[in-house]
Coordinates of C-alpha atoms in Angstrom, one line a residue:
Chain A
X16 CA 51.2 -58.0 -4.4
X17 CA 53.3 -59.8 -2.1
X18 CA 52.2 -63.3 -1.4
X19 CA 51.6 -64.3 2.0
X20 CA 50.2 -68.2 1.7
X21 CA 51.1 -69.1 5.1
X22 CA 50.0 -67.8 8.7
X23 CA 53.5 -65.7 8.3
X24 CA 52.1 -62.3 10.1
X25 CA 55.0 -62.1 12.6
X26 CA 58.4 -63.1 12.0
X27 CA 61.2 -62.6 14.7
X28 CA 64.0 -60.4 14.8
X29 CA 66.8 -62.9 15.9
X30 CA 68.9 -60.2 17.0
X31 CA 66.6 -58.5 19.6
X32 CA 65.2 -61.8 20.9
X33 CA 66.3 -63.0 24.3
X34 CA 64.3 -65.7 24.7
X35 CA 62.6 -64.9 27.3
X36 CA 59.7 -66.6 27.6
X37 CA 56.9 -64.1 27.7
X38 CA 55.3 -64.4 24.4
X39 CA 55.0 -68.4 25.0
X40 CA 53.6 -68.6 28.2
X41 CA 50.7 -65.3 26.7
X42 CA 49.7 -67.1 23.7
X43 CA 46.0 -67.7 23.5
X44 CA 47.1 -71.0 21.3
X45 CA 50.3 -72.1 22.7
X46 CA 51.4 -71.9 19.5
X47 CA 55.0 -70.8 20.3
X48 CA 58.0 -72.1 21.8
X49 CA 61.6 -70.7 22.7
X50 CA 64.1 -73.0 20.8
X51 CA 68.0 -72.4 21.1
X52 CA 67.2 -69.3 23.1
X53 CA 64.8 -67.6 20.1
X54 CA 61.0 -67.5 20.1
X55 CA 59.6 -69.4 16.9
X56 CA 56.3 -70.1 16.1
X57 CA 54.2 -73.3 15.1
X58 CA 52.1 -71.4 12.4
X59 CA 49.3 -74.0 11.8
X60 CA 47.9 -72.5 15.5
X61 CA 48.5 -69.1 14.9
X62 CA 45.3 -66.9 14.8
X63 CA 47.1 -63.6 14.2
X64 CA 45.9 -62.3 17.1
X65 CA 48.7 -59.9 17.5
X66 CA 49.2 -60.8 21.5
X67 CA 53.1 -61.5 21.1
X68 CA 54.0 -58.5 19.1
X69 CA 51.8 -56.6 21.9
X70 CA 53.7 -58.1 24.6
X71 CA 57.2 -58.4 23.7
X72 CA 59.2 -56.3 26.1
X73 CA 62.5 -56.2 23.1
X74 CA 59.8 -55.8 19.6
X75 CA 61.5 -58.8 18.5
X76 CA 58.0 -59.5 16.8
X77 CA 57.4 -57.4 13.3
X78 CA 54.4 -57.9 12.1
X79 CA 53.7 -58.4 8.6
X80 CA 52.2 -55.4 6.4
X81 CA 53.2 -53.6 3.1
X82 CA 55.8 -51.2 2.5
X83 CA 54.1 -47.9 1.7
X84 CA 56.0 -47.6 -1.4
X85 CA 54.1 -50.2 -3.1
X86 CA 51.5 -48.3 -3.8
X87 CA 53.2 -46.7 -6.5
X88 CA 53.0 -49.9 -8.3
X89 CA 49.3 -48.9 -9.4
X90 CA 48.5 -45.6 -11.5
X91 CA 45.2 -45.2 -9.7
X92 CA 45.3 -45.9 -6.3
X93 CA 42.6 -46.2 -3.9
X94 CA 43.1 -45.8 0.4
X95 CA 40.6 -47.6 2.4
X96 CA 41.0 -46.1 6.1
X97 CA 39.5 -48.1 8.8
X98 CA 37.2 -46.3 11.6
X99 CA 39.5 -46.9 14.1
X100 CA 41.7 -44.5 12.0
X101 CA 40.4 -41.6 13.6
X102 CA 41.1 -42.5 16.7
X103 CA 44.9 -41.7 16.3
X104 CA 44.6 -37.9 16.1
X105 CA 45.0 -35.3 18.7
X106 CA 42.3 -32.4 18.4
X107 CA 40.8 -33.8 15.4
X108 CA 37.7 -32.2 15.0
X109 CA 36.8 -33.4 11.2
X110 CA 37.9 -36.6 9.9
X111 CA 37.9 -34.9 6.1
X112 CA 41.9 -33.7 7.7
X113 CA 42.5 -37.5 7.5
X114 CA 41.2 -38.1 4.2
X115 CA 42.3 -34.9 2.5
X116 CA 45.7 -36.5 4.0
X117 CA 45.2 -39.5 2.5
X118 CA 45.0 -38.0 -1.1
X119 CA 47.8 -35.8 -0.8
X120 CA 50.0 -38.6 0.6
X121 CA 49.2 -39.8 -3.1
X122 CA 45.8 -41.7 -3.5
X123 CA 43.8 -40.9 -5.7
X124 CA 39.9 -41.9 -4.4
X125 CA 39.0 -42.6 -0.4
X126 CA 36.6 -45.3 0.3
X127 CA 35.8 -45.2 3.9
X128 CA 35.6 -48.9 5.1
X129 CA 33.4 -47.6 8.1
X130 CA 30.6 -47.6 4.9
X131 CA 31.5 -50.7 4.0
X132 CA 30.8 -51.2 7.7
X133 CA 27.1 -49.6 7.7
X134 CA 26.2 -51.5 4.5
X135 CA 27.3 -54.5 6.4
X136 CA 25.3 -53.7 9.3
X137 CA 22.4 -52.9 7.3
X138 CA 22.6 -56.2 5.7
X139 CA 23.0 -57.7 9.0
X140 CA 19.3 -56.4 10.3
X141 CA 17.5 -57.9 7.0
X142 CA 19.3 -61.4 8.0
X143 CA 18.5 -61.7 11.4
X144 CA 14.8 -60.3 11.2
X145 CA 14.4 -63.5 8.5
X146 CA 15.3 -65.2 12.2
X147 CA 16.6 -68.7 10.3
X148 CA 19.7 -68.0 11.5
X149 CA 21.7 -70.3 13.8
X150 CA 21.7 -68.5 17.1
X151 CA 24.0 -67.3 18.8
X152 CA 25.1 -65.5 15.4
X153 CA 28.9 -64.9 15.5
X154 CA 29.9 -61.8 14.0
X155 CA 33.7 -62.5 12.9
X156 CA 34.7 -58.8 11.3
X157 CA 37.6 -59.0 13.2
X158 CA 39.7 -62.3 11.3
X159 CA 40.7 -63.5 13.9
X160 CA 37.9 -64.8 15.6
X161 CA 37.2 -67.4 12.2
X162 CA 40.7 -68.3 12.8
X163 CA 40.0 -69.6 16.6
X164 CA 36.7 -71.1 15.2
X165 CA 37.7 -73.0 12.9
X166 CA 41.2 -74.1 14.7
X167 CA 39.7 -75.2 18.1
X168 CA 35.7 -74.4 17.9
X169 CA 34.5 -75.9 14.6
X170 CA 31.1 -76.6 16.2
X171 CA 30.3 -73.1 16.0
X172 CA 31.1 -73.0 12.4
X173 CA 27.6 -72.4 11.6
X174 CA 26.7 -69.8 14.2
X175 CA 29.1 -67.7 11.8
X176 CA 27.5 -65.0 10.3
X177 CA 28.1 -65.4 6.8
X178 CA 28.7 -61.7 6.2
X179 CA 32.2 -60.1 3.8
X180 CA 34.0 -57.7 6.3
X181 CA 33.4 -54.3 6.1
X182 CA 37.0 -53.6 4.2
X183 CA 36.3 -56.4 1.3
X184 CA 32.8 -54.9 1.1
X185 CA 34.8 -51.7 0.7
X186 CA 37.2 -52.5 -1.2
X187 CA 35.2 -54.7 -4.1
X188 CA 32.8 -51.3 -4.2
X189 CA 35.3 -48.7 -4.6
X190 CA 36.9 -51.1 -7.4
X191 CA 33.9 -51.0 -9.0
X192 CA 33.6 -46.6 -8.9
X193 CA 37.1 -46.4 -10.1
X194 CA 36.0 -49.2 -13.3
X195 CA 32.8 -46.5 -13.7
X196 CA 34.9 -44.2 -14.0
X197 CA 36.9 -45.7 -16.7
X198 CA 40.3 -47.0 -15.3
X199 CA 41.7 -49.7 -16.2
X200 CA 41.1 -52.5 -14.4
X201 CA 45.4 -52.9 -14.4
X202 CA 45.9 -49.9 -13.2
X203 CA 43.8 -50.1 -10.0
X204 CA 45.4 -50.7 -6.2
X205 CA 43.0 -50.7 -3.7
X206 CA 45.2 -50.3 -0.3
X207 CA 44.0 -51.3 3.4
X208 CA 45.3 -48.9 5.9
X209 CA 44.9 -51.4 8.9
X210 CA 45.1 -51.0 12.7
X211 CA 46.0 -54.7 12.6
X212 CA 48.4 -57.8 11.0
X213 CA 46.0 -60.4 11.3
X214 CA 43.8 -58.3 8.8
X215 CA 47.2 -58.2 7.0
X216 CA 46.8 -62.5 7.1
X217 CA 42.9 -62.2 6.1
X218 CA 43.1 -59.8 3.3
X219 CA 46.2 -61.3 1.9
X220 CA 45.0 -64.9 1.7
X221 CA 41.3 -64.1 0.7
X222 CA 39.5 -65.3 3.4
X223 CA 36.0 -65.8 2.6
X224 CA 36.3 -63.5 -0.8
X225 CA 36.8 -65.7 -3.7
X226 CA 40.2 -63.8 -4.7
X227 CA 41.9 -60.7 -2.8
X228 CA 39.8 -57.9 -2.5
X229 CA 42.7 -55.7 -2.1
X230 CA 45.9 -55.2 -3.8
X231 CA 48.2 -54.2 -0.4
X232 CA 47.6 -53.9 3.3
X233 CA 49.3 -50.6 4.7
X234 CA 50.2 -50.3 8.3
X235 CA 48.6 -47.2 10.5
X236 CA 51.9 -46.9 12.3
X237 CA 54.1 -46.9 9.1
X238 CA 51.3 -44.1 7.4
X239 CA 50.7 -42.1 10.6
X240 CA 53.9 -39.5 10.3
X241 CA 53.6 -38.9 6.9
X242 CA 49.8 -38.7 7.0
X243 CA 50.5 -36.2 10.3
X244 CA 53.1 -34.4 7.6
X245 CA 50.5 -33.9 5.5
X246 CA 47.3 -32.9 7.3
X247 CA 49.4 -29.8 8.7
X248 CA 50.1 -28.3 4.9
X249 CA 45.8 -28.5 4.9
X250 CA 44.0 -25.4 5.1
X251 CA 40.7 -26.1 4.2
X252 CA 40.1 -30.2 3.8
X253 CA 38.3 -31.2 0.8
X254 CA 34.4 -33.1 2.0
X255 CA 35.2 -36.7 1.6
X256 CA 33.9 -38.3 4.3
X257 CA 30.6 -40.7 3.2
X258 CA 29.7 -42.8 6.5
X259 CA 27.7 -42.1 9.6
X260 CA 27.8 -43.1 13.1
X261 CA 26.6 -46.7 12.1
X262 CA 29.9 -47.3 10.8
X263 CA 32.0 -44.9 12.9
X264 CA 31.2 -46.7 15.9
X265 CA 32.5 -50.3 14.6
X266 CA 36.1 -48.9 15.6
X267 CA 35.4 -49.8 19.5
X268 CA 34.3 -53.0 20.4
X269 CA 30.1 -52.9 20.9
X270 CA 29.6 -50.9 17.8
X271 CA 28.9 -53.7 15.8
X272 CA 27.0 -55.5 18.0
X273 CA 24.8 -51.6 18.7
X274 CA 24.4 -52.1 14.9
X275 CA 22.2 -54.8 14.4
X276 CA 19.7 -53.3 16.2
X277 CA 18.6 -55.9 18.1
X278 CA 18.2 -56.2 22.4
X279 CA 19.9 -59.3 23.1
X280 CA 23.3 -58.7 22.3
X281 CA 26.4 -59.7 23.6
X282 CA 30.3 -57.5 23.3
X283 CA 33.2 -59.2 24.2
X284 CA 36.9 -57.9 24.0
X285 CA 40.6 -58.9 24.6
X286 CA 41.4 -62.4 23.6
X287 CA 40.9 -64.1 26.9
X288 CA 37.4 -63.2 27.3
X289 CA 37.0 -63.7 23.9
X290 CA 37.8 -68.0 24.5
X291 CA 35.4 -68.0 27.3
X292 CA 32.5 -66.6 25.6
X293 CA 33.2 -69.5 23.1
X294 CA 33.9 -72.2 25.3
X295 CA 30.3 -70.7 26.8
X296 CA 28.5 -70.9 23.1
X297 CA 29.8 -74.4 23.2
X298 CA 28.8 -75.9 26.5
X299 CA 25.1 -74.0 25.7
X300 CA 25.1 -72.0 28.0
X301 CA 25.2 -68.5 26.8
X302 CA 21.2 -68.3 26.9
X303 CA 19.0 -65.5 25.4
X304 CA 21.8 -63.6 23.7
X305 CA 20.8 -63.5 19.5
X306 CA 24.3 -61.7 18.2
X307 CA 27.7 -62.2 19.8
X308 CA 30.4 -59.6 18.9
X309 CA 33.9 -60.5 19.1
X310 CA 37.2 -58.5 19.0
X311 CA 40.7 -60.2 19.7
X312 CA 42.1 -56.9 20.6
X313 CA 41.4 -55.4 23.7
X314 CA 38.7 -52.2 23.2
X315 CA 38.5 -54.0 19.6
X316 CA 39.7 -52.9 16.7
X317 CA 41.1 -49.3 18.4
X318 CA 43.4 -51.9 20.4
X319 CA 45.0 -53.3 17.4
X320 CA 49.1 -53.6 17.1
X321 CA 49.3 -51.6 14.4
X322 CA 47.7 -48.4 16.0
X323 CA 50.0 -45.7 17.3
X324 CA 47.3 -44.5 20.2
X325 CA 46.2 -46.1 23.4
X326 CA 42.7 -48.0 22.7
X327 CA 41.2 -46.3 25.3
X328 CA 42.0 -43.0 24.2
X329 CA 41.3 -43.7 20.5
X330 CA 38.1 -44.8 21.6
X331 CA 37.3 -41.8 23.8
X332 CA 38.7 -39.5 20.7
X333 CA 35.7 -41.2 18.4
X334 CA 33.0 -41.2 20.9
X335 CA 33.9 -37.2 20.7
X336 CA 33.6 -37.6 16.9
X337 CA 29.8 -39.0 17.0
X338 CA 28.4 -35.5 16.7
X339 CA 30.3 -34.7 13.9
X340 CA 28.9 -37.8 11.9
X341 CA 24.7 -38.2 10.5
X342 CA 23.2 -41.0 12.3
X343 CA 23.2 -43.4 9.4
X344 CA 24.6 -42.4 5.9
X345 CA 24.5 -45.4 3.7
X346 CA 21.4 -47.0 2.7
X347 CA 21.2 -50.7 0.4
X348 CA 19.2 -48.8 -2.3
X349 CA 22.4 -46.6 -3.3
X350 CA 24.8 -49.6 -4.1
X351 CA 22.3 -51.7 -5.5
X352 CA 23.6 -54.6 -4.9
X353 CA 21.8 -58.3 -3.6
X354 CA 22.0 -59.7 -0.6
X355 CA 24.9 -62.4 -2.0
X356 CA 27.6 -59.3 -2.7
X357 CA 27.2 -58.7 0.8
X358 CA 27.9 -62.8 1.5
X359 CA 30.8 -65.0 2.1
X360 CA 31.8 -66.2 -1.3
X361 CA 33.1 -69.2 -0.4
X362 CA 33.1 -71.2 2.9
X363 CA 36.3 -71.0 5.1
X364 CA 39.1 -74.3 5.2
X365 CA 38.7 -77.3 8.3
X366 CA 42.0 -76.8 9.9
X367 CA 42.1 -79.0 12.6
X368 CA 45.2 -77.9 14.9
X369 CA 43.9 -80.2 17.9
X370 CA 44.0 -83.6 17.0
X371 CA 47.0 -85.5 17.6
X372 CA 46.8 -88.0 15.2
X373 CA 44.3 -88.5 12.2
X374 CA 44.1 -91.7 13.1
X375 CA 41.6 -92.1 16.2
X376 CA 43.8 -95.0 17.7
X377 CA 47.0 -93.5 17.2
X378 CA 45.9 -90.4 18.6
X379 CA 44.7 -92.3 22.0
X380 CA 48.1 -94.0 21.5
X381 CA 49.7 -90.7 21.8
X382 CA 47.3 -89.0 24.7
X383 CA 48.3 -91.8 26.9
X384 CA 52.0 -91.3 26.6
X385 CA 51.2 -87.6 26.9
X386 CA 49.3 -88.4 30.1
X387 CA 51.8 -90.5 31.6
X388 CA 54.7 -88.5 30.9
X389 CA 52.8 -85.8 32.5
X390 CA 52.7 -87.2 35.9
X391 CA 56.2 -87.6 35.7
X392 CA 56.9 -83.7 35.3
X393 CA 56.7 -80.9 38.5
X394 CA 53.5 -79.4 36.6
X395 CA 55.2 -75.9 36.9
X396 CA 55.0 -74.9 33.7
X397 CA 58.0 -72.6 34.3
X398 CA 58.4 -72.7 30.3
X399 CA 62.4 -73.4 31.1
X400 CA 62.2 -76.4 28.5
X401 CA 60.8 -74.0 25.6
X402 CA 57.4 -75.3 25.6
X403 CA 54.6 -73.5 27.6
X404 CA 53.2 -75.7 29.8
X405 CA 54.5 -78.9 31.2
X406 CA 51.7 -80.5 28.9
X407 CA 53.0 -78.5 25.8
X408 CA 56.4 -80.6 26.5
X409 CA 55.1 -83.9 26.7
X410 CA 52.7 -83.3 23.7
X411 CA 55.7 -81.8 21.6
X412 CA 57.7 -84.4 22.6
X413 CA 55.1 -87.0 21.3
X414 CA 54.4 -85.2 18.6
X415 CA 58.1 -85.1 17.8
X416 CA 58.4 -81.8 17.6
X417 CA 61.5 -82.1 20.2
X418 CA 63.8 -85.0 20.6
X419 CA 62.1 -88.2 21.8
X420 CA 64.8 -88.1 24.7
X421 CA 64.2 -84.5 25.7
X422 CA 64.7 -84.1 29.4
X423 CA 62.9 -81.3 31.4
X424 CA 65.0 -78.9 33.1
X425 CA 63.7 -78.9 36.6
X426 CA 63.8 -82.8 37.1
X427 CA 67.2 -82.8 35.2
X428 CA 68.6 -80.3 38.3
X429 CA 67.5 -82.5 41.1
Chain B
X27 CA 44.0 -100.7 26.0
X28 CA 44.3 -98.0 29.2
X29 CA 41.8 -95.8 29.5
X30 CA 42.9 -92.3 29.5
X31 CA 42.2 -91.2 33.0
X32 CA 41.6 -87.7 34.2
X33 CA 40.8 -86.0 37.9
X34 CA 39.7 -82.6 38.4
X35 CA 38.7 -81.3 42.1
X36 CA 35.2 -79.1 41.4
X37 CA 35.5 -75.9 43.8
X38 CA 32.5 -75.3 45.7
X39 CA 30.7 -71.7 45.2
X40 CA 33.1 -71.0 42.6
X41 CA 30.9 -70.1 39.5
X42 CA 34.1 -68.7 38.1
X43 CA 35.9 -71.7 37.8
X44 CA 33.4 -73.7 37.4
X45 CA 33.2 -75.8 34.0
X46 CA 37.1 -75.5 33.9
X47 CA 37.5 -79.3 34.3
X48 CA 34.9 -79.7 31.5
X49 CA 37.0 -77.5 29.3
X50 CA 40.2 -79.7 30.2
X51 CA 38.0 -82.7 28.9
X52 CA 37.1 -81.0 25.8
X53 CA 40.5 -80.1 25.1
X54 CA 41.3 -83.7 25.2
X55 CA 38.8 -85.4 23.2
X56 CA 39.4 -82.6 20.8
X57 CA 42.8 -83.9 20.8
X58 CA 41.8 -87.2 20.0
X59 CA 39.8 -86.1 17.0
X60 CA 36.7 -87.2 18.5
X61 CA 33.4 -85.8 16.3
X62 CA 32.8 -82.3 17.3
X63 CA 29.4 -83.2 17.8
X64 CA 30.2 -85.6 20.4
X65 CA 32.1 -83.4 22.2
X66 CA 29.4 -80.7 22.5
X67 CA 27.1 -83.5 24.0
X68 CA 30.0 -84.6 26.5
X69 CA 30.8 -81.0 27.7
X70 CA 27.3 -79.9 27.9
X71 CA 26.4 -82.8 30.0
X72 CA 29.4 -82.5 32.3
X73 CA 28.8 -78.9 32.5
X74 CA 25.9 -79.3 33.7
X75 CA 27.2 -81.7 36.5
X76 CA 30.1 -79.6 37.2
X77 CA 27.6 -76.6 37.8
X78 CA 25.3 -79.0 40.0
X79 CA 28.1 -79.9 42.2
X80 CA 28.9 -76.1 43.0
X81 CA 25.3 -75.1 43.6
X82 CA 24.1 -78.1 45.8
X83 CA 27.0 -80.0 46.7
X84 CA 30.0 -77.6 48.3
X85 CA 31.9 -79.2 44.9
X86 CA 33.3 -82.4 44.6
X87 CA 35.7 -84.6 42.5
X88 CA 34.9 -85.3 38.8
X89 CA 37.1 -88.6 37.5
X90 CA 36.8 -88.8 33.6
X91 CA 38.1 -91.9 32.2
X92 CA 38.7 -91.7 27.9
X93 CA 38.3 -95.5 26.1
X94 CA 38.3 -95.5 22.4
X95 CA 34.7 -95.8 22.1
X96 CA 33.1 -93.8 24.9
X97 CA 33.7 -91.2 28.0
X98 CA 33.0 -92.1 31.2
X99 CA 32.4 -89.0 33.4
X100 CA 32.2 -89.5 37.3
X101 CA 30.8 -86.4 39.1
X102 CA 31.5 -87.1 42.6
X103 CA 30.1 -85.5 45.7
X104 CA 29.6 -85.8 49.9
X105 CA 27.1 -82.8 49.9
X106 CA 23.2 -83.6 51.3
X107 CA 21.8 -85.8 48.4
X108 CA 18.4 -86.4 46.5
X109 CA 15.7 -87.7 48.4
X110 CA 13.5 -87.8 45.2
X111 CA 15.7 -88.5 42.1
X112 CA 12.7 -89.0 40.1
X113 CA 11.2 -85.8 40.8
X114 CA 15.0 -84.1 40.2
X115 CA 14.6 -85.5 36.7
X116 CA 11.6 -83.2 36.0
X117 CA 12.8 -80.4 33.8
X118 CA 11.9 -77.0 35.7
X119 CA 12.2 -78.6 39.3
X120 CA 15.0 -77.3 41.4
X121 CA 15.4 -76.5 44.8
X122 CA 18.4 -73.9 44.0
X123 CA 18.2 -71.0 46.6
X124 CA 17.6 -67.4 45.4
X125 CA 21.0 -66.3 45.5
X126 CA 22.0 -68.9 42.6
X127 CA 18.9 -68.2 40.8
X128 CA 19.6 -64.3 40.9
X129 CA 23.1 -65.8 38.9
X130 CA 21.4 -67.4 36.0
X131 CA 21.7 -71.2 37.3
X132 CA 19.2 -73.2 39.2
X133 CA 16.5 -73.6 36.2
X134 CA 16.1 -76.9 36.7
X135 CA 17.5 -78.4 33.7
X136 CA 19.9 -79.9 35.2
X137 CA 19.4 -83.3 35.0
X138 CA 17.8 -83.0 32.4
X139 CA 20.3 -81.8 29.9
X140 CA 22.7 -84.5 31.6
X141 CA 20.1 -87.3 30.9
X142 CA 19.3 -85.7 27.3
X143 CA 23.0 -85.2 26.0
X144 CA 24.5 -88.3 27.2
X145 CA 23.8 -91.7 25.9
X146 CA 23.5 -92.8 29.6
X147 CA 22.9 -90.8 32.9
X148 CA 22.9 -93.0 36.1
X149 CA 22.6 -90.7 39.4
X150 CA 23.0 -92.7 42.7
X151 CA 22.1 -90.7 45.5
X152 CA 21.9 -91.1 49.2
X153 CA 20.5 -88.3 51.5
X154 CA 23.0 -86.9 53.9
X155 CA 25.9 -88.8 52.2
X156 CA 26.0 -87.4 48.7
X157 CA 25.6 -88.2 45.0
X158 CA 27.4 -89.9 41.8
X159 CA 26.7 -89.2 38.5
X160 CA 27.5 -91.0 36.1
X161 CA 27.5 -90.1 32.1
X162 CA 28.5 -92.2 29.5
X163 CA 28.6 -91.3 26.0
X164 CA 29.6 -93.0 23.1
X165 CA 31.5 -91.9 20.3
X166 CA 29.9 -92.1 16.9

């Protein structure tokens, strides 16, 4: 597998960059700035919420994901399609098209990860009817809600629910079939098809699994017109599909939440509305809501960058698909498993991208000069000087991420 | 050394923006590395205030001044005042109008959460001139 240790899940093509600012001045975590006329990116505040390779108006932004090829690195390969998969199809009236697909494209076993999602949400029910939960419970299936918590909302830490996503829960049990089966353990490569790069990020480096679940991260977009090759050559699908509804529904943002089974439940999507719902947790006042739901993507996970269809139409294309689907399909009994195959295996890394300084003093040192310097500047934040905001200039300049003597534009004219 | 000072104008009958200055302060003392903890009890205090000021005051100014040790956070307003500050301090008494209530504010735990999450609440209050609050909280 390709390594991917760093927040590296967009690099920049120099070539179609203009530097134009509109990526900066979007991103949720001012984490980029427009140096020498190119967009980079400060990578210890990226979340991977995809926002910049949504918005750029040249795709200057690729996304990081595996080459498709890789899978024939692996004798036995396993595809683990997301829900929001089936979203991307016109006229699709059963999902086994996509799988049957899938196997002809060259794998050789289909593990829905919308199972992984019902045994998740099953899971999920047990844990909050033991009610010791911190409440509000933050669901963070989508990775890039841990990455905001634990960048710039560490006191919600423990309102995390401490739950594997539904693709490691996937992908550790289909693993587990192939060994059953008796393939060797070498030979297995267990492949995400994901609608998005920052799952590219969580898979990649582990997060919360102990090692990498899976062996590669595929890209819908890259899959979809070979998959679409394939699924026309199929006369009569082969029955692969295992989930219900309960995981089917996880593709649009308030599936999850509808899955826990519980009243007081809260949804929120887009990236934005995401920040305010936890700035809300953390001022205390988000009152009588148990579970909070959160997608980075607009629509959720049908809205991620690595989806060929329009959220909105991917999600109207599953809601059709409900009928199609049993209710609930999974059940705990059938895996067998306990309660801690289901859990975080090992508690996610303090990255603090806030403070200044490590030192308190010097970082009061540092706010004061920011402050002062500040009052100095128009307070446009016309992102002419390469930072986002007239703040982000006197903070990088502090922070010496620009020349100590670097002179903003506007005040330079007059 | 300077205290790091800050001055946000509080919009009145804005519940949209309101708690936007509180978020600026957080940002901040996160920027300072203060103790998460701390910051929680600073911005659910000032929060509080912030909302206070929309509801009963027509808004107001809040001036936050940042030492190494502690926040100061002024909440400043010229709205109609507290005859009965003691009584305001009982959790559960407001005198929020409907409309607000029918939002989700007005509970009466106003002052209370300010007095609870901050090591020190001082309200001065005079009727038909207006209100400071003052929170302090130290920094462990």
């Amino acid at each position: 597998m390709e390594e991917l240790k760093s927040r590296h899940i967009v690099t920049l093509d120099y070539e179609k960059c203009k530097g134009c600012v509109t990526c900066m001045k979007r991103c949720p975590t001012e984490a980029i700035r427009v140096r020498d006329g190119k967009a980079s990116v400060l990578y210890d505040r990226c979340i991977g919420c995809g926002e910049c390779v949504r918005l750029c108006p040249h795709n200057a932004k690729i996304p990081s994901y595996d080459r498709f090829e890789i899978i024939n690195d692996y004798k036995y390969k396993i595809a683990l399609p997301a829900p929001s998969l089936y979203g991307q199809f016109n006229n699709l009236d059963d999902v086994n098209y996509v799988l049957s697909g899938l196997k002809k494209l060259g794998f050789d076993d289909i593990y829905e990860v919308g199972k992984g999602a019902e045994l998740n949400s099953l899971v999920a029910q047990i844990l909050l009817g033991r009610g010791n939960l911190k409440k509000p419970i933050i669901s963070t299936a989508c990775p890039v809600i841990q990455e905001l918590i634990s960048i710039r909302f560490s006191n919600l830490k423990e309102n995390i629910l401490p739950l594997l996503a539904p693709v490691d829960i996937a992908a550790k049990l289909a693993r587990e079939r192939a060994i059953r089966r008796g393939i060797k353990p070498s030979d297995i490569g267990v492949f995400f098809i994901s609608p998005c790069p920052a799952k590219v990020f969580a898979l990649k480096t582990g997060m919360n699994v102990s090692s990498p679940s899976v062996d590669g991260v595929l890209a819908v977009s890259d899959i979809y017109m070979r998959l679409l090759g394939e699924m026309k050559k199929i006369e009569y699908p082969e029955n692969l599909s295992r989930m219900g509804v309960l995981g089917l529904q996880w593709a649009s943002s308030g599936g999850e939440a509808a899955g826990v089974n519980r009243s007081k439940y809260l949804a929120a999507d887009g990236i934005e509305n995401v920040i305010s719902i936890l700035e809300a947790i953390e001022n205390d006042t988000l009152l009588d809501i148990e579970f909070v739901e959160l997608n980075a993507c607009n629509g959720g996970c049908v809205g991620g960058v690595l989806n060929v269809e329009n959220p909105y139409v991917a999600k109207a294309r599953i809601r059709q698909l409900r009928i199609k689907f049993p209710q609930i399909s999974s059940s705990l009994a059938e895996t067998g498993k306990s309660l801690d195959f289901y859990s975080f295996e090992k508690s996610s890394e303090e990255v603090d991208a806030n403070a200044l300084d490590e030192d308190r003093g010097a970082a009061f040192k540092k706010l004061l000069e920011i402050q002062k310097m500040l009052a100095t500047l128009p307070q446009n934040d016309c992102g002419r000087c390469g930072a986002p905001s007239c703040k982000a200039f006197c903070e990088d300049v502090v922070m010496g991420r620009v020349a100590a003597d670097a002179k903003c534009p506007c005040i330079n004219e007059k | 050394m300077d205290a790091i000072h800050l001055e946000y104008d509080v919009d009145g009958k804005n519940f949209v923006s309101a708690g936007s200055a509180t978020e600026s302060v957080k940002a901040q003392l996160k920027g300072l590395g203060i103790n998460p903890a701390d910051v929680r009890r600073v911005a659910i205090a000032m929060y509080e205030g912030e909302i206070n000021m929309v509801i009963h005051a027509n808004g107001g100014k809040a001036m936050v001044d940042i030492f190494m040790d502690k926040v100061i956070v002024k909440l400043i307003d010229t709205g109609k005042g507290i005859p009965d500050i003691e009584q305001a301090m009982k959790p559960g008494f407001s005198t929020a109008d409907e409309d607000v209530r029918n939002l989700g504010f007005g509970a009466g735990m106003g002052l209370p959460n300010m007095k609870k999450y901050a090591d020190e609440c001082i309200i001065e209050s005079e009727v038909g001139k207006g209100t400071t609050v003052t929170l302090i909280t130290n920094f462990s």
